[in-house]
Short mmCIF file of C-alpha atoms (C1' of nucleotides) in Angstrom, two decimals:
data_model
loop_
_atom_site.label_atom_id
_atom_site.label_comp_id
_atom_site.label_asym_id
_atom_site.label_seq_id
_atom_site.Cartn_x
_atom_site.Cartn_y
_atom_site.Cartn_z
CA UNK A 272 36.95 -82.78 122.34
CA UNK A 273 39.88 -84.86 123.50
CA UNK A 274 37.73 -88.94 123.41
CA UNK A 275 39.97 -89.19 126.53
CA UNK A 276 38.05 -87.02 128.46
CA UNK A 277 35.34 -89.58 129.37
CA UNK A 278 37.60 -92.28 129.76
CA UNK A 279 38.91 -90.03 132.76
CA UNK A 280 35.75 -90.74 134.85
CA UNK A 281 35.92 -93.33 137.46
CA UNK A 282 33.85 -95.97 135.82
CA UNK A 283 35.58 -96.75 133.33
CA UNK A 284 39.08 -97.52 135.95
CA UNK A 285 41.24 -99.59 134.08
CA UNK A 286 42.43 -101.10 137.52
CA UNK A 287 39.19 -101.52 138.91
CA UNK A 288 37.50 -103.25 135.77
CA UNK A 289 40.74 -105.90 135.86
CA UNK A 290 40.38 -106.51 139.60
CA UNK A 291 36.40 -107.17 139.25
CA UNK A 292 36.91 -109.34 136.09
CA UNK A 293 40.13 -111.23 137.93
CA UNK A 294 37.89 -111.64 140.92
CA UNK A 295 35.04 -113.42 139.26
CA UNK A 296 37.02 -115.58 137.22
CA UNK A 297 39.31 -116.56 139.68
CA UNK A 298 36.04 -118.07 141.72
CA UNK A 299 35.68 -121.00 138.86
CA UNK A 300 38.97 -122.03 138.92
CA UNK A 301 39.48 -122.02 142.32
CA UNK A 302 36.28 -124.45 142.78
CA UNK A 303 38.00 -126.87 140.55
CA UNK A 304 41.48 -126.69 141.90
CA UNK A 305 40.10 -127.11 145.32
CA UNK A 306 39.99 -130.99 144.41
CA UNK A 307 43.69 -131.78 143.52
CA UNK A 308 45.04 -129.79 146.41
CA UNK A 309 46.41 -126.73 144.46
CA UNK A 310 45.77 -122.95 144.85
CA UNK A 311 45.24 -120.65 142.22
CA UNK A 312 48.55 -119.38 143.19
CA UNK A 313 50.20 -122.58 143.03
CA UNK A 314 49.34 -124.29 139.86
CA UNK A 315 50.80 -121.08 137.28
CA UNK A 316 53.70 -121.35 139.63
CA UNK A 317 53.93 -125.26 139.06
CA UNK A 318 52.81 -124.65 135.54
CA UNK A 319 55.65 -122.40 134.46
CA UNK A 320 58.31 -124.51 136.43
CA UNK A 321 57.78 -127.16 134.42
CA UNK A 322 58.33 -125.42 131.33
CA UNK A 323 61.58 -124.51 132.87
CA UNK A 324 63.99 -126.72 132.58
CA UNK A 325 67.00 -127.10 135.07
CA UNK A 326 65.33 -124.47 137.00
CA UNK A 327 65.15 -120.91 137.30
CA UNK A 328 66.30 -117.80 139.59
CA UNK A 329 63.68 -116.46 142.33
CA UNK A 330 63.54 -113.40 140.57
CA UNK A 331 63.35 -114.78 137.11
CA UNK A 332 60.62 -116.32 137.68
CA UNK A 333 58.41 -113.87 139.44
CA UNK A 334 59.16 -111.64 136.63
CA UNK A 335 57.60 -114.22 134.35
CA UNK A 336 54.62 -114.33 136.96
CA UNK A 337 54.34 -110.52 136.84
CA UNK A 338 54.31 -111.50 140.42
CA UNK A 339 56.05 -109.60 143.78
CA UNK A 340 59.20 -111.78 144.44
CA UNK A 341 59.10 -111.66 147.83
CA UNK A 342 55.40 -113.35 147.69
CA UNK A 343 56.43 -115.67 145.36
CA UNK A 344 58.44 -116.95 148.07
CA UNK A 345 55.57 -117.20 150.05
CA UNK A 346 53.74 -119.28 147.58
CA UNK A 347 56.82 -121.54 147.12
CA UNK A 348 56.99 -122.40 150.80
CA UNK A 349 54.36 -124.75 150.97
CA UNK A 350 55.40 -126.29 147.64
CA UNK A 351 58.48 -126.90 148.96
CA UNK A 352 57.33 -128.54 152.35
CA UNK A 353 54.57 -130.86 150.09
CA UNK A 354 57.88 -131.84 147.91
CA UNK A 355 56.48 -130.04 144.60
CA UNK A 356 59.94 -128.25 144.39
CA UNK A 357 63.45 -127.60 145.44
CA UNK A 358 65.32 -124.94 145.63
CA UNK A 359 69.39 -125.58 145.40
CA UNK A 360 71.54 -122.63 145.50
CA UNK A 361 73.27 -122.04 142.09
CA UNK A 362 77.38 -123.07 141.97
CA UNK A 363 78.00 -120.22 140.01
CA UNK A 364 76.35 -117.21 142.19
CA UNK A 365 75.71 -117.89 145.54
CA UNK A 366 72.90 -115.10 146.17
CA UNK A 367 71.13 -116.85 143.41
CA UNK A 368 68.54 -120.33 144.50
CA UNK A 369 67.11 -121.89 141.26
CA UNK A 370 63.84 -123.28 141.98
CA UNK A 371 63.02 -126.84 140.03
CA UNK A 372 60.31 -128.96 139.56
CA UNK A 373 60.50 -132.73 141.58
CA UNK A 374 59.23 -135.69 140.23
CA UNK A 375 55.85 -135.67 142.62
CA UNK A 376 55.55 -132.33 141.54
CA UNK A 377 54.85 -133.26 137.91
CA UNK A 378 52.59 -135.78 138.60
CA UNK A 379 51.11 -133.29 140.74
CA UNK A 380 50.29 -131.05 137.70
CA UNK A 381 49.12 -134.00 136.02
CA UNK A 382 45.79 -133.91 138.44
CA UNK A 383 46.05 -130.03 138.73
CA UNK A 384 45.93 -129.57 134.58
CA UNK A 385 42.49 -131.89 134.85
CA UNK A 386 40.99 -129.55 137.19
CA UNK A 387 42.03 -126.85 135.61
CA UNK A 388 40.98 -127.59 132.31
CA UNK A 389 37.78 -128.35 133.29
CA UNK A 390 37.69 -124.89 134.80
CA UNK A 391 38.94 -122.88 131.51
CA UNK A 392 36.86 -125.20 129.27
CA UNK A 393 33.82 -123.63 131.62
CA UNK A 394 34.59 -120.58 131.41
CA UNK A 395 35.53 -120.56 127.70
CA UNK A 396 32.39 -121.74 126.72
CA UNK A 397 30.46 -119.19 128.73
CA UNK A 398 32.62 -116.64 127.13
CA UNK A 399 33.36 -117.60 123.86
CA UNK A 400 36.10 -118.82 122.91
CA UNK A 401 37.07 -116.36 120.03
CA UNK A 402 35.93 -113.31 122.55
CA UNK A 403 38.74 -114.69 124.82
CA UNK A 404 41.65 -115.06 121.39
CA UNK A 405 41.26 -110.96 121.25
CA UNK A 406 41.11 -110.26 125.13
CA UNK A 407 43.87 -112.64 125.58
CA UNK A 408 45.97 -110.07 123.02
CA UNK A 409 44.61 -106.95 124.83
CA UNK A 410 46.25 -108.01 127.91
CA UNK A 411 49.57 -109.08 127.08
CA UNK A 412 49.69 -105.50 125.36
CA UNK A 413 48.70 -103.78 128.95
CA UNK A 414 51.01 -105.98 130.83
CA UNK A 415 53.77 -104.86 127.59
CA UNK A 416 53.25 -101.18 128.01
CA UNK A 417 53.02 -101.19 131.63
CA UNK A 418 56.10 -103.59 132.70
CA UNK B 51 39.90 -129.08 115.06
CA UNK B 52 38.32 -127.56 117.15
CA UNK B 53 40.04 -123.88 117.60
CA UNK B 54 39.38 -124.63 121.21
CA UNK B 55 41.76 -127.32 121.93
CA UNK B 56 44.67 -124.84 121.77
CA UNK B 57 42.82 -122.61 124.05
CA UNK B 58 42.88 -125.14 126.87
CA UNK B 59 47.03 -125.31 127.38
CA UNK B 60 48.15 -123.91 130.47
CA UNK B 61 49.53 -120.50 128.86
CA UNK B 62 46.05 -119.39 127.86
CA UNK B 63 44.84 -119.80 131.58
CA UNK B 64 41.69 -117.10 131.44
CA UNK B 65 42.23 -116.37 135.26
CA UNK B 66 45.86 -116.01 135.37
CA UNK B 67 45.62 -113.71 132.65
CA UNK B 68 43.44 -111.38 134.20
CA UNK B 69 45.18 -111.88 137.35
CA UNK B 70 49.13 -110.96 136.37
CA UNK B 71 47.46 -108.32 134.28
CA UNK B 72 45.82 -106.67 137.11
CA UNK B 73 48.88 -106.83 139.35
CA UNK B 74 50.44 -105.00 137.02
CA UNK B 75 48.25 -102.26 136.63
CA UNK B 76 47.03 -101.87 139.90
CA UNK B 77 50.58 -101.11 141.06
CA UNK B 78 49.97 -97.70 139.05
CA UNK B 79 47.15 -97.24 140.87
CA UNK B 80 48.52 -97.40 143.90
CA UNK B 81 50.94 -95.90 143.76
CA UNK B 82 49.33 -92.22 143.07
CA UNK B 83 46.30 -92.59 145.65
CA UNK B 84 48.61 -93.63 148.76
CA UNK B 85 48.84 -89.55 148.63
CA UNK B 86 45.54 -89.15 149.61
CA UNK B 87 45.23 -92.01 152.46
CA UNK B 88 43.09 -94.16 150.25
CA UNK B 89 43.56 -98.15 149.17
CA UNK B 90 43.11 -99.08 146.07
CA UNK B 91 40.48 -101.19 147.26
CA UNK B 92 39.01 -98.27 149.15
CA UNK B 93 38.16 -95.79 146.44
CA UNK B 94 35.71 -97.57 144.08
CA UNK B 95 33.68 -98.06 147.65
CA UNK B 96 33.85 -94.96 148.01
CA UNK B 97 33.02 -93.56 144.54
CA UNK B 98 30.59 -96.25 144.29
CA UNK B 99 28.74 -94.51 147.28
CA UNK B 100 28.98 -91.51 146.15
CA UNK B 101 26.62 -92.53 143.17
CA UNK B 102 24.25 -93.83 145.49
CA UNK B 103 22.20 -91.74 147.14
CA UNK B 104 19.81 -92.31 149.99
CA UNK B 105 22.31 -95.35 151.02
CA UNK B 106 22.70 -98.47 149.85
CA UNK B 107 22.55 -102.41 151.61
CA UNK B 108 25.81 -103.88 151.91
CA UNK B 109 25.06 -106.85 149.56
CA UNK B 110 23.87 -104.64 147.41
CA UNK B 111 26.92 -102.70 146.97
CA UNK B 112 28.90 -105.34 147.16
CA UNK B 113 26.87 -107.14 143.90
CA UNK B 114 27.61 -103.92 142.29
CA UNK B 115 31.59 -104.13 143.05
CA UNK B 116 31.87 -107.37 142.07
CA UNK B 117 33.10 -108.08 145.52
CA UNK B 118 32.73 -110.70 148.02
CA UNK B 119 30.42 -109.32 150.73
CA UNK B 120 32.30 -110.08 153.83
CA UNK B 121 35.75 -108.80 152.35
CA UNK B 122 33.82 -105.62 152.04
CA UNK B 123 32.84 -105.66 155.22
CA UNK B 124 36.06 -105.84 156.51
CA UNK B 125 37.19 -103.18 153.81
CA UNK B 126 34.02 -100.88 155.33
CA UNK B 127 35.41 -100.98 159.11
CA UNK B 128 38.18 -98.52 158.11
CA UNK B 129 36.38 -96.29 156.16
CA UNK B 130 33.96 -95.95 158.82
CA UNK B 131 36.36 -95.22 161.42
CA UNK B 132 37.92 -92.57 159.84
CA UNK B 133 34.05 -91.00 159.19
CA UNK B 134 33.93 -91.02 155.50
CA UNK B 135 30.86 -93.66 155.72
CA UNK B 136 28.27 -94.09 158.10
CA UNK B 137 26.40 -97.55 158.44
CA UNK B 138 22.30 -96.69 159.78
CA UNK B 139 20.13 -100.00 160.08
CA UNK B 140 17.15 -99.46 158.03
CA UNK B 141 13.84 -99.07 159.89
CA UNK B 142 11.98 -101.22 157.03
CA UNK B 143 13.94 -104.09 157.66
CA UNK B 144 16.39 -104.33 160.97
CA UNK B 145 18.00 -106.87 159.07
CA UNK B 146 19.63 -104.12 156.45
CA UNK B 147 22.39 -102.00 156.90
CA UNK B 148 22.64 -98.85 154.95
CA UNK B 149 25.88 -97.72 153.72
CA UNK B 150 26.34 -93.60 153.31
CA UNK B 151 29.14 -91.75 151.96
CA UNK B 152 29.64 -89.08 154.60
CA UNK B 153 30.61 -85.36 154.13
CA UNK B 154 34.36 -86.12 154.90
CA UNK B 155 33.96 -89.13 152.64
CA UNK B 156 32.66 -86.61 149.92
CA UNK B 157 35.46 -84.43 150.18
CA UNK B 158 38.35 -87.05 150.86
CA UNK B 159 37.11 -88.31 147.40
CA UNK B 160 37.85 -85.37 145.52
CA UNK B 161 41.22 -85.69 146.58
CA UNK B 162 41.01 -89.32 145.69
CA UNK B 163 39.69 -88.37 142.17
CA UNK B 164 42.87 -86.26 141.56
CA UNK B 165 45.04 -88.96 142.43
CA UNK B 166 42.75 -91.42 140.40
CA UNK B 167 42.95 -89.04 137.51
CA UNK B 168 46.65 -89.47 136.92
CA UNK B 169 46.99 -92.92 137.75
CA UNK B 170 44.16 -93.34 134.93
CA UNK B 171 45.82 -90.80 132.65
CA UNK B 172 49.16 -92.64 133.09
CA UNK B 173 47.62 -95.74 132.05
CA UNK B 174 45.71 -94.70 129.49
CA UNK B 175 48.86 -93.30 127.74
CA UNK B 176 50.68 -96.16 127.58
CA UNK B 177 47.98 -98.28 126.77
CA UNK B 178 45.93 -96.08 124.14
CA UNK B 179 42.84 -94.83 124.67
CA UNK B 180 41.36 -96.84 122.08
CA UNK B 181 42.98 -99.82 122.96
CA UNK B 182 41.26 -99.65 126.33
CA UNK B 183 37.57 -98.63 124.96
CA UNK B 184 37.38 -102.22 123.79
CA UNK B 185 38.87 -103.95 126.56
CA UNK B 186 36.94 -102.54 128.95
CA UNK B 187 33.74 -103.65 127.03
CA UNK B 188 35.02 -106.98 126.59
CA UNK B 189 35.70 -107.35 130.57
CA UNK B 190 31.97 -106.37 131.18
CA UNK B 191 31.22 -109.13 128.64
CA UNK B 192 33.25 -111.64 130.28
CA UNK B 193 31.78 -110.70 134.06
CA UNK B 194 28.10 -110.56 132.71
CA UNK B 195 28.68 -114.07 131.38
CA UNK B 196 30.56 -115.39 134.72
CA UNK B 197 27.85 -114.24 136.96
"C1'" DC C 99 93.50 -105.00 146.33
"C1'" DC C 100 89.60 -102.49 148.40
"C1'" DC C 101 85.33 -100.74 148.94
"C1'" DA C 102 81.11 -98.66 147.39
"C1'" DA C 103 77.32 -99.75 144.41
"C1'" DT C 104 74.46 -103.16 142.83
"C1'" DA C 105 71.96 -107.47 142.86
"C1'" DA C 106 69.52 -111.75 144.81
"C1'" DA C 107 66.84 -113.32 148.16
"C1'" DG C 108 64.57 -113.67 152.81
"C1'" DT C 109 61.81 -111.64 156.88
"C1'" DG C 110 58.74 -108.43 159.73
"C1'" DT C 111 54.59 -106.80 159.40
"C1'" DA C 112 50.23 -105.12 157.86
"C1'" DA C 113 46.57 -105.01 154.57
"C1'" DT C 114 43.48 -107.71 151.73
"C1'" DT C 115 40.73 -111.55 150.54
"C1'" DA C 116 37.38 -115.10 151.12
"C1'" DC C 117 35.59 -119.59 152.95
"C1'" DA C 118 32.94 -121.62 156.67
"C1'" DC C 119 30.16 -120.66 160.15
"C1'" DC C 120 27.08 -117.96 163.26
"C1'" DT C 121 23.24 -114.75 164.62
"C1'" DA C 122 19.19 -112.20 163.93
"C1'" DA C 123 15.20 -110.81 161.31
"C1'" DT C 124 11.68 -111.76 157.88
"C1'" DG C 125 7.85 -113.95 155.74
"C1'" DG C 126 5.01 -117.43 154.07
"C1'" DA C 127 2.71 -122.16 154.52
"C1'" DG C 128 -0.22 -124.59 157.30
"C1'" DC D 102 -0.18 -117.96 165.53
"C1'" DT D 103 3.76 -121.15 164.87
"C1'" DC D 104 7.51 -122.92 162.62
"C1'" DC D 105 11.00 -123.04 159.54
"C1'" DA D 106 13.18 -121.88 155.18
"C1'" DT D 107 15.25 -117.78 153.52
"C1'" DT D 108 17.79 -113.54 153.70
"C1'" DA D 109 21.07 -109.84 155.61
"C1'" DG D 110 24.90 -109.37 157.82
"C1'" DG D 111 29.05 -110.20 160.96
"C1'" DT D 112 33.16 -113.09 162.82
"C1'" DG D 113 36.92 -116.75 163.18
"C1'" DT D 114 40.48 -118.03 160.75
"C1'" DA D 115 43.68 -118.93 157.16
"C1'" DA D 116 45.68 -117.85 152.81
"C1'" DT D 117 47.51 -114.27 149.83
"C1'" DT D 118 49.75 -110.07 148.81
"C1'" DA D 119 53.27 -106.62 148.97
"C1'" DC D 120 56.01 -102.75 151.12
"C1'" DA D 121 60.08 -101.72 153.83
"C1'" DC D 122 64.01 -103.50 155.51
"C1'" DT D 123 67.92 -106.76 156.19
"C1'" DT D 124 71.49 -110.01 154.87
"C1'" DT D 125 74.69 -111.93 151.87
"C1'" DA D 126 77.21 -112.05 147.53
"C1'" DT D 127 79.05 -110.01 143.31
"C1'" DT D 128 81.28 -106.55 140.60
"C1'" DG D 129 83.59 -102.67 138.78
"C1'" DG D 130 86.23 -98.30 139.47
"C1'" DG D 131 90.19 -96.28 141.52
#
DNA sequence: CCCAATAAAGTGTAATTACACCTAATGGAG
DNA sequence: CTCCATTAGGTGTAATTACACTTTATTGGG
């Protein structure tokens, strides 16, 4: 007997475990972003602009996201209006807006990274660390096979 | 030093891991079951219900979804509409509202289940099957500890 | 050179989510 | 019995998400 055949019954949903699991985690790190005035949406989004330097196309980044572009440019409109970022359109290709980082948005992410550590250092230790090392794996491998 | 120290850079973020990862897949998901009128969100009610006979109380169920109570709710008003639930007050308690999958609901969900079935199958082919057995255990791991 | 195909990005709109708050019912202490 | 803390559930509102569509710019074939 195929061992697929039981992985076929609704339980065991691969989308529905992820959305549960997402869902619960995403309540402790929201609670600690509250303070520093980011969303959960809006510190990866500062986070990986950072590690961007000189900026980066709309669509670039929401493909490093694995996020829809068009809401990423929801999410960047507050940014923008707080001063986080800028967008400038590129010289070389005019459909193209690279997105940067400002100054007030890296001290920004100074505050955000304590909150947020705090948050992953809670949730780490109620998970175990080394529990999280093979999960963390797993799901770059679903995101690699699915994207 | 402490092997956690790494864990607590940005990149490792617990929540946005889940998060981008679920994205991803649930785009599968959805994909297939918009041919049978049902969310995403809306079938594991559903199927959920359908395991639960004799009705269940809304915080119940939503305990057992892993989902915040008023969002299902909201998710519920739909469902009942269309007359695939049916919400009685229970006569122990008028406090308590009993949520029943209804006939309709019963049948719309074996459409759903096809749907579900190659979404799943999909998935579970590009993932592995074994692959997923351990992921999915590790997810119920990381939710028991959370909550 | 021209134009059709492609690509980047924004907008209309609707569904989904959840926090803060409200109402109603219950039940136990005094 | 009375009161009030607790519990179940719904609503106002705002943020988040994403599909379908539009606009503007680029590019490559003829």
């Amino acid at each position: 007997m195929d061992p697929t055949d039981d992985l076929l019954n609704p339980i065991h949903c691969v989308s529905h475990n992820l959305q549960k699991t997402a869902r619960v985690v995403a309540g402790v790190y929201a609670g600690e972003l509250r303070s520093c005035g980011l969303s959960r949406g809006q510190f990866p989004i500062l986070q990986q602009l950072e590690a961007s330097a000189g900026g980066v196309a709309m669509s670039v980044l929401a493909q490093r996201l694995y996020m829809d572009r068009t809401t990423l440019t929801r999410n960047l409109s507050p940014l923008e209006k707080a001063g986080l970022v800028v967008r400038d359109s590129d010289p070389d290709d005019a459909r193209v807006r690279r997105v940067m980082i400002t100054e007030a948005g890296r001290s920004r992410l100074v505050e955000g990274r304590k909150a947020w550590r705090r948050a992953q250092a809670m949730t780490l230790e109620r998970i175990g660390a080394d529990s999280w090392k093979s999960l963390e794996d797993d799901l770059r491998r679903v995101r690699k096979a699915l994207s």
